[in-house]
Coordinates of C-alpha atoms in Angstrom, one line a residue:
M1 CA -18.1 -2.7 33.9
M2 CA -15.1 -3.0 31.7
E3 CA -12.6 -0.5 31.3
I4 CA -13.4 2.0 28.3
R5 CA -9.6 2.1 27.3
W6 CA -9.9 -1.5 26.5
I7 CA -12.0 -0.9 23.8
A8 CA -10.0 2.0 22.3
V9 CA -6.9 -0.1 22.1
L10 CA -8.8 -3.2 20.6
L11 CA -10.3 -0.9 18.0
I12 CA -7.1 -0.2 16.9
V13 CA -5.7 -4.0 16.8
A14 CA -8.7 -4.4 14.7
G15 CA -7.8 -2.0 12.1
L16 CA -10.5 0.7 12.2
G17 CA -7.7 3.4 12.7
A18 CA -6.9 3.5 8.8
A19 CA -8.7 4.9 5.9
A20 CA -9.4 2.8 2.7
W21 CA -8.9 5.0 0.0
G22 CA -5.8 6.7 -1.8
A23 CA -4.2 9.7 -0.3
P24 CA -6.1 12.9 -1.2
A25 CA -4.7 16.2 -0.2
F26 CA -7.8 16.5 1.9
D27 CA -9.1 13.6 3.8
P28 CA -12.4 13.9 5.6
L29 CA -11.9 10.9 7.7
T30 CA -8.9 12.2 9.1
A31 CA -10.3 15.8 9.7
G32 CA -13.5 14.0 11.3
I33 CA -11.3 11.9 13.5
A34 CA -9.5 15.1 14.8
Q35 CA -12.8 16.7 15.5
Y36 CA -14.2 13.8 17.3
Q37 CA -11.1 13.8 19.5
A38 CA -11.5 17.3 20.0
G39 CA -15.0 16.8 21.3
N40 CA -16.4 18.6 18.4
Y41 CA -19.1 15.9 17.4
P42 CA -21.3 17.9 14.9
Q43 CA -18.2 19.1 12.9
A44 CA -17.0 15.7 13.1
L45 CA -20.4 14.3 12.0
S46 CA -20.1 16.6 8.6
F47 CA -16.8 15.5 8.1
F48 CA -18.1 11.6 8.6
L49 CA -21.0 12.2 6.6
R50 CA -18.6 13.5 3.7
A51 CA -16.4 10.6 3.9
V52 CA -19.1 7.9 3.5
E53 CA -20.2 10.0 0.3
L54 CA -16.9 9.7 -1.1
R55 CA -16.2 6.1 0.2
P56 CA -19.4 4.5 0.5
T57 CA -17.6 1.1 0.5
D58 CA -15.3 1.9 3.4
P59 CA -16.6 0.1 6.6
P60 CA -14.4 2.1 9.3
S61 CA -15.8 5.3 7.5
W62 CA -19.4 3.9 8.6
I63 CA -18.3 3.0 11.9
W64 CA -17.1 6.3 12.9
L65 CA -19.9 8.1 11.5
A66 CA -21.9 5.5 13.9
A67 CA -19.5 6.4 16.7
T68 CA -20.5 9.9 16.4
H69 CA -24.1 9.7 16.3
L70 CA -24.2 7.8 19.7
K71 CA -22.0 10.6 21.0
L72 CA -24.7 12.6 20.0
N73 CA -27.5 10.7 21.5
Q74 CA -28.7 9.7 17.8
P75 CA -28.7 5.2 18.1
S76 CA -31.1 5.1 15.7
D77 CA -28.6 6.7 13.2
A78 CA -25.9 4.5 14.4
V79 CA -27.9 1.4 14.0
L80 CA -28.4 2.2 10.5
A81 CA -24.6 3.2 9.7
L82 CA -23.5 0.2 11.3
R83 CA -25.9 -2.1 9.4
R84 CA -24.2 -0.8 6.1
A85 CA -20.8 -1.3 7.6
L86 CA -21.7 -5.1 8.4
T87 CA -23.4 -5.2 4.9
L88 CA -19.8 -4.4 3.4
D89 CA -18.2 -6.4 6.0
P90 CA -20.1 -9.4 7.7
H91 CA -16.9 -10.3 10.0
N92 CA -16.2 -6.9 11.3
G93 CA -16.2 -7.3 15.3
P94 CA -15.9 -3.8 15.9
A95 CA -18.9 -2.8 14.0
Y96 CA -20.8 -5.5 15.9
L97 CA -19.4 -3.8 19.5
F98 CA -20.8 -0.5 18.4
L99 CA -24.4 -2.0 17.2
G100 CA -24.2 -3.6 20.8
F101 CA -24.0 -0.2 22.5
A102 CA -26.6 1.3 20.0
Y103 CA -29.1 -1.2 20.9
S104 CA -28.3 -1.1 24.6
R105 CA -29.2 2.5 24.4
L106 CA -32.3 2.0 22.6
G107 CA -33.3 -0.6 25.4
Q108 CA -33.3 -3.5 22.9
R109 CA -31.6 -5.6 25.2
Q110 CA -32.0 -8.9 23.0
F111 CA -30.6 -7.3 19.6
A112 CA -27.9 -5.8 22.0
Q113 CA -26.7 -9.3 23.2
Q114 CA -26.8 -10.8 19.9
A115 CA -24.4 -8.0 18.6
F116 CA -22.1 -8.4 21.3
E117 CA -22.3 -12.3 20.9
L118 CA -21.3 -11.8 17.0
A119 CA -18.6 -9.3 18.5
L120 CA -17.2 -12.5 20.3
Q121 CA -17.4 -14.6 17.5
Y122 CA -15.7 -12.4 15.1
A123 CA -13.4 -10.9 17.4
P124 CA -9.8 -10.4 15.8
T125 CA -7.6 -11.1 19.0
P126 CA -8.1 -13.1 22.4
E127 CA -8.0 -9.7 24.2
Y128 CA -10.9 -8.2 21.8
A129 CA -12.7 -11.8 22.8
A130 CA -12.6 -10.9 26.3
A131 CA -13.8 -7.5 26.2
A132 CA -16.6 -8.6 24.1
R133 CA -17.4 -11.2 27.0
E134 CA -17.1 -8.7 29.6
W135 CA -19.8 -6.2 28.1
L136 CA -21.9 -9.3 27.6
Q137 CA -21.6 -10.4 31.1
S138 CA -22.5 -7.0 31.9
L139 CA -25.5 -6.8 29.9
R140 CA -26.8 -10.1 31.5
D141 CA -26.4 -8.8 35.0
G142 CA -28.8 -6.6 34.3
S143 CA -26.5 -3.4 34.5
P144 CA -25.8 -2.8 30.3
P145 CA -23.1 -0.1 29.8
V146 CA -24.2 3.4 28.9
A147 CA -21.1 5.0 28.0
L148 CA -19.6 4.6 24.5
P149 CA -16.1 3.8 24.6
P150 CA -14.4 5.9 22.1
P151 CA -13.0 4.8 18.5
P152 CA -9.1 4.9 18.3
P153 CA -7.8 7.9 19.4
A154 CA -5.6 8.5 16.0
A155 CA -6.2 7.3 12.6
C156 CA -3.1 6.5 10.0
P157 CA -3.6 7.8 6.7
S158 CA -3.9 5.9 3.7
P159 CA -0.9 5.1 1.7
P160 CA -1.0 6.3 -2.1
R161 CA -1.9 3.5 -4.3
L162 CA 1.5 2.2 -5.8
P163 CA 1.9 1.2 -9.6
V164 CA 1.0 -2.2 -10.1
A165 CA 3.8 -3.9 -12.5
K166 CA 2.3 -4.2 -16.0
A167 CA 3.8 -5.8 -19.1
P168 CA 3.9 -3.7 -22.3
P169 CA 1.8 -5.1 -25.2
Q170 CA 3.0 -8.5 -26.4
V171 CA 4.6 -8.5 -29.6
P172 CA 5.5 -12.3 -30.9
D173 CA 9.2 -13.1 -30.9
R174 CA 10.4 -13.6 -34.8
R175 CA 13.9 -14.5 -35.6
E176 CA 13.7 -14.9 -39.5
R177 CA 16.9 -13.5 -40.5
I178 CA 18.0 -11.8 -37.2
E179 CA 17.9 -13.1 -33.9
F180 CA 19.0 -10.9 -30.8
S181 CA 20.5 -12.9 -27.6
D182 CA 22.5 -13.1 -24.5
F183 CA 20.7 -9.7 -23.0
E184 CA 22.4 -8.9 -19.9
A185 CA 21.8 -5.9 -17.7
A186 CA 24.1 -4.1 -15.2
L187 CA 24.1 -0.9 -13.0
E188 CA 26.9 1.7 -13.4
G189 CA 26.3 4.3 -11.1
E190 CA 22.9 5.6 -11.7
T191 CA 22.9 4.4 -15.5
L192 CA 21.9 1.0 -16.7
R193 CA 24.2 -0.4 -18.9
L194 CA 22.2 -3.2 -21.6
T195 CA 24.3 -5.7 -23.5
G196 CA 23.3 -8.4 -26.2
L197 CA 24.2 -10.3 -29.4
V198 CA 23.1 -9.5 -32.6
V199 CA 23.0 -13.0 -34.9
N200 CA 22.5 -13.5 -38.8
V201 CA 20.5 -16.4 -38.5
G202 CA 19.7 -16.3 -42.2
E203 CA 21.3 -18.2 -45.0
I204 CA 23.3 -15.1 -46.7
P205 CA 25.9 -12.6 -45.3
I206 CA 24.1 -9.3 -44.1
R207 CA 25.5 -6.0 -43.2
N208 CA 23.9 -2.6 -42.1
I209 CA 21.4 -3.8 -39.7
R210 CA 19.6 -1.0 -37.9
A211 CA 17.2 -2.1 -34.8
R212 CA 14.9 -0.2 -32.7
L213 CA 15.5 -0.9 -29.1
T214 CA 12.4 0.3 -26.8
M215 CA 12.2 0.1 -23.0
F216 CA 9.6 0.2 -20.9
G217 CA 8.9 0.8 -17.2
V218 CA 6.7 -0.4 -14.4
T219 CA 3.2 0.2 -15.7
G220 CA 4.3 -0.5 -19.5
Q221 CA 5.1 2.9 -20.4
V222 CA 8.1 3.8 -22.6
V223 CA 10.9 5.1 -20.8
F224 CA 13.7 4.7 -23.2
E225 CA 14.4 4.6 -26.9
S226 CA 17.6 4.0 -29.1
T227 CA 18.7 2.8 -32.3
I228 CA 21.2 -0.3 -32.3
A229 CA 23.6 -0.1 -35.8
V230 CA 25.2 -3.1 -36.7
D231 CA 27.6 -2.0 -40.0
D232 CA 30.0 -4.8 -40.0
E233 CA 29.0 -7.8 -42.6
L234 CA 27.8 -10.8 -40.6
E235 CA 28.4 -14.1 -42.1
S236 CA 25.3 -16.7 -41.4
G237 CA 25.7 -17.6 -37.8
D238 CA 27.9 -15.1 -36.8
G239 CA 27.0 -12.0 -34.2
K240 CA 28.1 -9.0 -33.1
E241 CA 27.7 -7.6 -29.5
F242 CA 26.1 -4.4 -28.6
S243 CA 26.1 -2.0 -25.6
V244 CA 23.7 0.6 -24.8
R245 CA 23.6 2.7 -21.6
M246 CA 20.3 4.4 -20.3
P247 CA 19.3 6.5 -17.7
T248 CA 17.2 4.9 -14.6
A249 CA 15.1 7.9 -13.5
L250 CA 12.2 6.1 -14.6
P251 CA 13.8 2.4 -14.2
P252 CA 13.8 0.3 -17.4
L253 CA 11.8 -3.2 -16.9
W254 CA 11.0 -4.8 -20.0
G255 CA 12.7 -4.4 -23.3
R256 CA 12.0 -4.6 -27.4
L257 CA 14.5 -5.2 -30.3
A258 CA 13.1 -4.7 -33.5
V259 CA 14.6 -4.7 -37.0
V260 CA 13.9 -1.6 -38.8
D261 CA 15.9 -1.5 -41.8
L262 CA 17.9 -4.5 -43.3
P263 CA 19.2 -4.9 -47.0
G264 CA 17.1 -6.8 -48.9
R265 CA 13.9 -6.6 -46.7
S266 CA 10.7 -5.7 -48.2
G267 CA 8.2 -3.3 -46.9
R268 CA 5.7 -5.7 -46.1
E269 CA 8.1 -8.0 -44.3
P270 CA 7.3 -8.3 -40.6
P271 CA 10.3 -7.4 -38.5
D272 CA 12.4 -9.8 -36.4
V273 CA 11.5 -8.8 -33.1
A274 CA 13.0 -10.0 -29.7
T275 CA 11.4 -9.3 -26.3
F276 CA 13.1 -9.5 -23.0
A277 CA 12.7 -8.6 -19.0
I278 CA 15.4 -6.9 -16.7
S279 CA 16.6 -9.4 -13.6
L280 CA 15.0 -7.4 -10.9
D281 CA 18.3 -8.3 -8.7
V282 CA 20.2 -5.6 -10.7
Y283 CA 17.8 -2.9 -9.3
K284 CA 17.7 -4.0 -5.4
D285 CA 20.5 -1.8 -4.1
L286 CA 19.0 1.1 -6.6
A287 CA 15.3 0.4 -5.3
K288 CA 16.5 0.5 -1.4
R289 CA 18.3 4.1 -2.2
R290 CA 15.4 5.8 -3.9
V291 CA 11.9 4.4 -2.2
K292 CA 10.5 7.0 0.1
I293 CA 8.9 6.1 3.1
G294 CA 6.2 8.3 4.8
S295 CA 5.5 8.7 8.1
R296 CA 3.2 10.6 10.6
I297 CA 2.9 10.9 14.3
T298 CA -0.2 12.1 16.1
P299 CA -0.6 14.2 17.7
A300 CA 2.1 16.2 16.7
G301 CA 2.9 18.2 19.6
A302 CA 3.5 17.1 23.0
S303 CA 1.5 14.2 24.4
T304 CA 1.5 11.3 26.9
R305 CA 0.6 8.9 24.2
H306 CA 1.5 9.2 20.3
V307 CA 0.6 6.8 17.7
V308 CA 3.2 6.6 14.7
C309 CA 2.0 5.7 11.3
V310 CA 4.5 4.4 8.6
W311 CA 3.7 3.6 4.8
I312 CA 5.4 3.5 1.5
A313 CA 5.3 6.9 -0.2
D314 CA 6.8 6.7 -3.2
S315 CA 8.1 3.4 -5.1
A316 CA 10.5 5.4 -7.2
G317 CA 9.1 3.2 -10.5
F318 CA 9.9 0.1 -9.0
P319 CA 7.4 -2.8 -8.5
I320 CA 7.9 -3.0 -4.7
S321 CA 5.9 -5.6 -2.6
E322 CA 7.3 -5.1 0.9
A323 CA 9.9 -2.9 2.7
R324 CA 12.0 -3.6 5.8
I325 CA 11.9 -0.3 7.6
R326 CA 14.5 0.6 10.7
L327 CA 12.4 3.1 13.0
R328 CA 13.6 5.5 15.5
V329 CA 11.6 7.7 17.9
T330 CA 13.3 10.1 20.0
P331 CA 11.5 11.9 22.7
A332 CA 12.5 15.3 23.6
G333 CA 10.8 15.4 27.1
A334 CA 13.4 15.4 29.9
G335 CA 13.7 12.3 31.6
E336 CA 11.9 10.0 29.0
A337 CA 13.8 6.7 27.8
V338 CA 14.7 6.4 24.2
P339 CA 12.9 3.8 22.9
P340 CA 14.7 1.0 21.1
A341 CA 14.9 1.2 17.1
R342 CA 12.1 -1.3 15.8
T343 CA 12.3 -3.1 12.6
L344 CA 8.9 -2.9 10.7
L345 CA 7.8 -5.0 7.9
V346 CA 5.6 -2.6 5.7
G347 CA 3.7 -4.0 2.2
R348 CA 2.9 -2.2 -0.7
D349 CA -0.6 -0.2 -0.3
E350 CA -0.3 -0.8 3.3
V351 CA -0.1 1.5 6.8
V352 CA 1.9 0.0 9.8
S353 CA 1.4 1.8 13.3
L354 CA 3.0 2.1 16.6
E355 CA 1.6 3.0 19.7
L356 CA 4.2 4.9 22.2
T357 CA 3.1 6.1 25.6
W358 CA 5.1 8.5 28.1
L359 CA 5.5 9.3 31.6
R360 CA 4.6 12.8 30.8
P361 CA 3.6 14.9 27.9
T362 CA 6.5 15.2 25.4
T363 CA 7.0 15.8 21.9
A364 CA 8.9 13.3 19.6
V365 CA 10.8 13.0 16.3
V366 CA 10.4 10.3 14.1
T367 CA 13.0 8.7 11.9
A368 CA 12.2 5.8 9.2
D369 CA 15.1 4.4 7.3
V370 CA 14.9 1.5 4.5
E371 CA 17.0 -1.5 5.2
R372 CA 16.0 -3.5 2.6
V373 CA 12.9 -3.8 -0.3
E374 CA 11.5 -6.8 -2.1
L375 CA 10.2 -6.5 -5.6
S376 CA 7.4 -8.1 -7.0
A377 CA 7.9 -10.9 -9.6
L378 CA 7.5 -9.2 -13.1
P379 CA 4.2 -10.4 -14.8

């Protein structure tokens, strides 16, 4: 009979350890896993039932629910939960593996064998395939396993959903009498300095030009407004440079300039308008300093095994696609070797987990630093 610990590790690899929704203040899946690990299966069951109620399209929640039904000797209920998981994800190897266990408990050897074969077919890793083969061989030898391997011993929380870059409402550019051009942006400390040209593209001289500058953030929201004034007279073809400084507490990613006052302009005349985007290269260092990383080590206290979870907790208003994280874990146990620092690539809305084992129960402290961030292209 294969060792039970294999399946626990393989299910972590298969991705069962993470919840699939945002980051609420109370996560019933995480609470259920904690009760499951403590052996409080009735309490775990109530939490998992709440989890599938809140997130009925989350396969891991259904699989944890099924595992608890099996611990409570309720294989028929486990089959129903696993069928729901497989309806949502027909290629879920862990679900097929637990389904094989459930059918074994029910004495339905043919169905159990079919489930284990599908677990082998959809094995996410070679190690997982080897585990499925061992269970199949055990079943064919006439000694099907009756002990249920536990699900992963720890689950990472779901990261908060980071904002997706969304351009502001489109307004067609218009350059009948005034043209805005040569936009350049540069950071001066925490302030963004924007420069550009106001050019008279009409045929007659113009002075006393007033234009409204509107800057937009990552979701297209207005983050800054100002008035650009050009009092000098501009001959046809002449331009005047302007410069505006603006805060970056909410980083401006797009801008729009629209003429609001121009001598001789009628109230029905459409304003001359120009839209532009800020080069994201300007923000790479600022984003690196501001992006916040979330981490958690489970269990929090002394243990011979820890699971470390890392995710992007706050994108600080930037369209983050990926962060390069330097992770250091410092054990407090006497005689424990300090693991080398590791570099992790963490994508948006993603949790990366790392398993650590120690010679004796120890506590550990996690430090995660941002080395680099990648920003998504603006739409």
